Amino acid sequence: MSAASVEQPFDADEPFSLTAIADEIMERHPGYRVEIIAGHLLVTPSPDAPHARALTKLMRPFIAAGLDDGETEVLQSVAIKLPTGAEDYCIPDLVVVDADIDDHFIENNAYDPVCFRLVLEVTSGNWRDDLKTKVGAYAEAKVPVYLVVDRKHQRLHVLTEPAGSEYANHRVHAPGETVTLPDSIGAEVALDVEQIIRAGQKKAD
């Protein structure tokens, strides 16, 4: 799936609102994901089956580690409010959040980044946004751990230690490796990179 910036006409007499434009796009194109990062609209079509399959594989070790009970929850497509602009927010593919996330609602179905322990993106045609634009956004939001499943280059990126608009620690892992995530997310989680990357590829005919 690819992502594109969108220009939308608006009434010059009305206050300019990217949020209103984002809502209109989603209403006209059901299934599309619209995010606002640094004042720019990012529009992404519905994910394909391999993208969804990779997410299913990824959820299992987090749930098996007990992160979906007690102090934390494992959720999909929950918006995080970003500090990069008044209307800015992202919708990560998968998150580990504090169990009291409902108490951290801000607006427009977005939640305070303080309750996010991990955000994860599975790339599609928008892989550059996941590996560049969103890195700065999530770092500024002080999300402790950012994971990117790079399907194009078949790598798993683990970014930790947010510092300003970047992460001080960025490790890239290839198939054949097992990655143990920081215990700051609430439990020890080990990910099989090959299994995850394979799940994100189209099945052979």
One Martini backbone bead per residue (centre of mass of N, CA, C, O) as a GRO file, in nm:
protein
  205
    1MET     BB    1   0.099   0.033   0.019
    2SER     BB    2   0.038   0.369  -0.028
    3ALA     BB    3   0.147   0.707   0.012
    4ALA     BB    4  -0.014   1.041   0.032
    5SER     BB    5  -0.048   1.353  -0.037
    6VAL     BB    6  -0.321   1.591   0.026
    7GLU     BB    7  -0.535   1.797  -0.161
    8GLN     BB    8  -0.792   2.023  -0.034
    9PRO     BB    9  -1.063   2.188  -0.062
   10PHE     BB   10  -1.162   2.509   0.087
   11ASP     BB   11  -1.313   2.741   0.272
   12ALA     BB   12  -1.202   3.064   0.316
   13ASP     BB   13  -1.417   3.131   0.557
   14GLU     BB   14  -1.288   2.891   0.694
   15PRO     BB   15  -1.119   2.728   0.908
   16PHE     BB   16  -0.831   2.564   0.897
   17SER     BB   17  -0.857   2.190   0.882
   18LEU     BB   18  -0.705   1.888   0.887
   19THR     BB   19  -0.908   1.718   1.040
   20ALA     BB   20  -1.148   1.765   0.847
   21ILE     BB   21  -1.007   1.645   0.600
   22ALA     BB   22  -0.952   1.367   0.717
   23ASP     BB   23  -1.250   1.294   0.766
   24GLU     BB   24  -1.338   1.320   0.469
   25ILE     BB   25  -1.157   1.103   0.350
   26MET     BB   26  -1.266   0.866   0.525
   27GLU     BB   27  -1.559   0.893   0.425
   28ARG     BB   28  -1.492   0.857   0.111
   29HIS     BB   29  -1.253   0.628   0.212
   30PRO     BB   30  -1.293   0.346   0.319
   31GLY     BB   31  -0.996   0.221   0.498
   32TYR     BB   32  -0.845   0.465   0.526
   33ARG     BB   33  -0.547   0.621   0.640
   34VAL     BB   34  -0.515   0.916   0.850
   35GLU     BB   35  -0.245   1.144   0.898
   36ILE     BB   36  -0.064   1.387   1.116
   37ILE     BB   37   0.256   1.536   1.020
   38ALA     BB   38   0.379   1.833   1.048
   39GLY     BB   39   0.114   1.938   0.879
   40HIS     BB   40   0.072   1.656   0.725
   41LEU     BB   41  -0.080   1.447   0.508
   42LEU     BB   42  -0.137   1.088   0.552
   43VAL     BB   43  -0.226   0.846   0.300
   44THR     BB   44  -0.359   0.507   0.348
   45PRO     BB   45  -0.437   0.227   0.241
   46SER     BB   46  -0.533  -0.068   0.272
   47PRO     BB   47  -0.421  -0.350   0.378
   48ASP     BB   48  -0.278  -0.635   0.323
   49ALA     BB   49  -0.255  -0.961   0.409
   50PRO     BB   50   0.048  -0.971   0.496
   51HIS     BB   51   0.028  -0.740   0.694
   52ALA     BB   52  -0.181  -0.878   0.881
   53ARG     BB   53  -0.013  -1.135   0.934
   54ALA     BB   54   0.221  -1.000   1.080
   55LEU     BB   55   0.051  -0.891   1.316
   56THR     BB   56  -0.039  -1.162   1.426
   57LYS     BB   57   0.245  -1.270   1.487
   58LEU     BB   58   0.321  -1.031   1.681
   59MET     BB   59   0.104  -1.057   1.907
   60ARG     BB   60   0.167  -1.330   2.041
   61PRO     BB   61   0.426  -1.267   2.221
   62PHE     BB   62   0.290  -1.041   2.384
   63ILE     BB   63   0.061  -1.212   2.503
   64ALA     BB   64   0.238  -1.448   2.620
   65ALA     BB   65   0.386  -1.230   2.821
   66GLY     BB   66   0.127  -1.057   2.949
   67LEU     BB   67   0.055  -0.764   2.798
   68ASP     BB   68  -0.284  -0.810   2.798
   69ASP     BB   69  -0.247  -0.786   3.111
   70GLY     BB   70  -0.306  -0.567   3.356
   71GLU     BB   71  -0.088  -0.297   3.296
   72THR     BB   72  -0.143  -0.392   2.994
   73GLU     BB   73  -0.182  -0.346   2.630
   74VAL     BB   74  -0.273  -0.494   2.308
   75LEU     BB   75  -0.297  -0.288   2.014
   76GLN     BB   76  -0.479  -0.162   1.734
   77SER     BB   77  -0.511   0.137   1.590
   78VAL     BB   78  -0.395   0.368   1.791
   79ALA     BB   79  -0.393   0.691   1.861
   80ILE     BB   80  -0.127   0.939   1.869
   81LYS     BB   81  -0.030   1.217   2.011
   82LEU     BB   82   0.149   1.490   1.881
   83PRO     BB   83   0.407   1.752   1.926
   84THR     BB   84   0.438   1.866   1.609
   85GLY     BB   85   0.125   1.956   1.637
   86ALA     BB   86  -0.199   2.047   1.699
   87GLU     BB   87  -0.311   1.797   1.486
   88ASP     BB   88  -0.124   1.571   1.553
   89TYR     BB   89  -0.111   1.221   1.434
   90CYS     BB   90  -0.097   0.865   1.488
   91ILE     BB   91  -0.142   0.512   1.351
   92PRO     BB   92  -0.046   0.246   1.466
   93ASP     BB   93  -0.052  -0.092   1.421
   94LEU     BB   94   0.100  -0.131   1.708
   95VAL     BB   95   0.053  -0.155   2.075
   96VAL     BB   96   0.189  -0.067   2.397
   97VAL     BB   97  -0.014  -0.006   2.686
   98ASP     BB   98  -0.159   0.126   2.928
   99ALA     BB   99  -0.447   0.030   3.096
  100ASP     BB  100  -0.524   0.358   3.136
  101ILE     BB  101  -0.584   0.490   2.850
  102ASP     BB  102  -0.872   0.614   2.890
  103ASP     BB  103  -0.742   0.855   3.072
  104HIS     BB  104  -0.571   0.968   2.788
  105PHE     BB  105  -0.767   1.127   2.641
  106ILE     BB  106  -0.798   1.395   2.408
  107GLU     BB  107  -0.853   1.373   2.072
  108ASN     BB  108  -0.954   1.236   1.788
  109ASN     BB  109  -0.883   0.943   1.904
  110ALA     BB  110  -0.645   1.044   2.089
  111TYR     BB  111  -0.343   0.982   2.281
  112ASP     BB  112  -0.128   1.004   2.518
  113PRO     BB  113   0.211   0.921   2.503
  114VAL     BB  114   0.259   0.834   2.808
  115CYS     BB  115   0.102   0.534   2.754
  116PHE     BB  116   0.339   0.451   2.561
  117ARG     BB  117   0.575   0.179   2.517
  118LEU     BB  118   0.489   0.088   2.215
  119VAL     BB  119   0.559   0.101   1.861
  120LEU     BB  120   0.426  -0.032   1.541
  121GLU     BB  121   0.543  -0.096   1.203
  122VAL     BB  122   0.421  -0.201   0.883
  123THR     BB  123   0.528  -0.203   0.579
  124SER     BB  124   0.488  -0.056   0.261
  125GLY     BB  125   0.487   0.192   0.036
  126ASN     BB  126   0.561   0.373   0.318
  127TRP     BB  127   0.858   0.316   0.432
  128ARG     BB  128   0.983   0.601   0.457
  129ASP     BB  129   0.796   0.705   0.679
  130ASP     BB  130   0.867   0.487   0.895
  131LEU     BB  131   1.199   0.553   0.871
  132LYS     BB  132   1.155   0.879   0.914
  133THR     BB  133   0.911   1.056   0.994
  134LYS     BB  134   0.824   0.872   1.248
  135VAL     BB  135   1.076   0.882   1.411
  136GLY     BB  136   1.058   1.182   1.498
  137ALA     BB  137   0.771   1.174   1.617
  138TYR     BB  138   0.816   0.950   1.835
  139ALA     BB  139   1.053   1.084   1.975
  140GLU     BB  140   0.904   1.348   2.059
  141ALA     BB  141   0.690   1.161   2.221
  142LYS     BB  142   0.863   0.949   2.393
  143VAL     BB  143   0.882   0.670   2.276
  144PRO     BB  144   1.068   0.409   2.386
  145VAL     BB  145   0.954   0.205   2.148
  146TYR     BB  146   1.048   0.133   1.801
  147LEU     BB  147   0.898  -0.062   1.545
  148VAL     BB  148   1.014  -0.205   1.221
  149VAL     BB  149   0.870  -0.371   0.947
  150ASP     BB  150   1.074  -0.432   0.668
  151ARG     BB  151   0.962  -0.567   0.380
  152LYS     BB  152   1.149  -0.468   0.152
  153HIS     BB  153   1.438  -0.541   0.325
  154GLN     BB  154   1.411  -0.755   0.545
  155ARG     BB  155   1.367  -0.598   0.835
  156LEU     BB  156   1.438  -0.514   1.184
  157HIS     BB  157   1.355  -0.231   1.374
  158VAL     BB  158   1.519  -0.094   1.675
  159LEU     BB  159   1.405   0.178   1.876
  160THR     BB  160   1.578   0.371   2.127
  161GLU     BB  161   1.617   0.640   2.308
  162PRO     BB  162   1.480   0.918   2.312
  163ALA     BB  163   1.618   1.226   2.137
  164GLY     BB  164   1.420   1.434   2.047
  165SER     BB  165   1.417   1.364   1.685
  166GLU     BB  166   1.554   1.091   1.799
  167TYR     BB  167   1.736   0.787   1.822
  168ALA     BB  168   2.012   0.663   1.991
  169ASN     BB  169   1.892   0.366   1.923
  170HIS     BB  170   1.970   0.167   1.618
  171ARG     BB  171   1.858  -0.151   1.521
  172VAL     BB  172   1.940  -0.410   1.281
  173HIS     BB  173   1.754  -0.701   1.168
  174ALA     BB  174   1.782  -1.030   1.054
  175PRO     BB  175   1.728  -1.313   0.938
  176GLY     BB  176   1.806  -1.544   1.218
  177GLU     BB  177   1.718  -1.360   1.438
  178THR     BB  178   1.687  -1.275   1.787
  179VAL     BB  179   1.474  -1.044   1.961
  180THR     BB  180   1.514  -0.855   2.256
  181LEU     BB  181   1.326  -0.660   2.433
  182PRO     BB  182   1.272  -0.422   2.635
  183ASP     BB  183   1.154  -0.435   2.971
  184SER     BB  184   0.991  -0.158   2.965
  185ILE     BB  185   0.719  -0.289   2.843
  186GLY     BB  186   0.676  -0.538   3.093
  187ALA     BB  187   0.840  -0.766   2.930
  188GLU     BB  188   0.968  -1.048   2.788
  189VAL     BB  189   1.050  -1.023   2.431
  190ALA     BB  190   1.075  -1.251   2.159
  191LEU     BB  191   1.187  -1.223   1.815
  192ASP     BB  192   1.137  -1.372   1.501
  193VAL     BB  193   1.241  -1.245   1.216
  194GLU     BB  194   1.176  -1.454   0.998
  195GLN     BB  195   0.878  -1.501   1.069
  196ILE     BB  196   0.786  -1.207   1.023
  197ILE     BB  197   0.884  -1.162   0.733
  198ARG     BB  198   0.737  -1.403   0.606
  199ALA     BB  199   0.445  -1.309   0.681
  200GLY     BB  200   0.485  -1.032   0.494
  201GLN     BB  201   0.466  -1.218   0.253
  202LYS     BB  202   0.379  -1.346  -0.024
  203LYS     BB  203   0.240  -1.618  -0.132
  204ALA     BB  204   0.305  -1.878  -0.306
  205ASP     BB  205   0.164  -2.036  -0.592
   0.00000   0.00000   0.00000
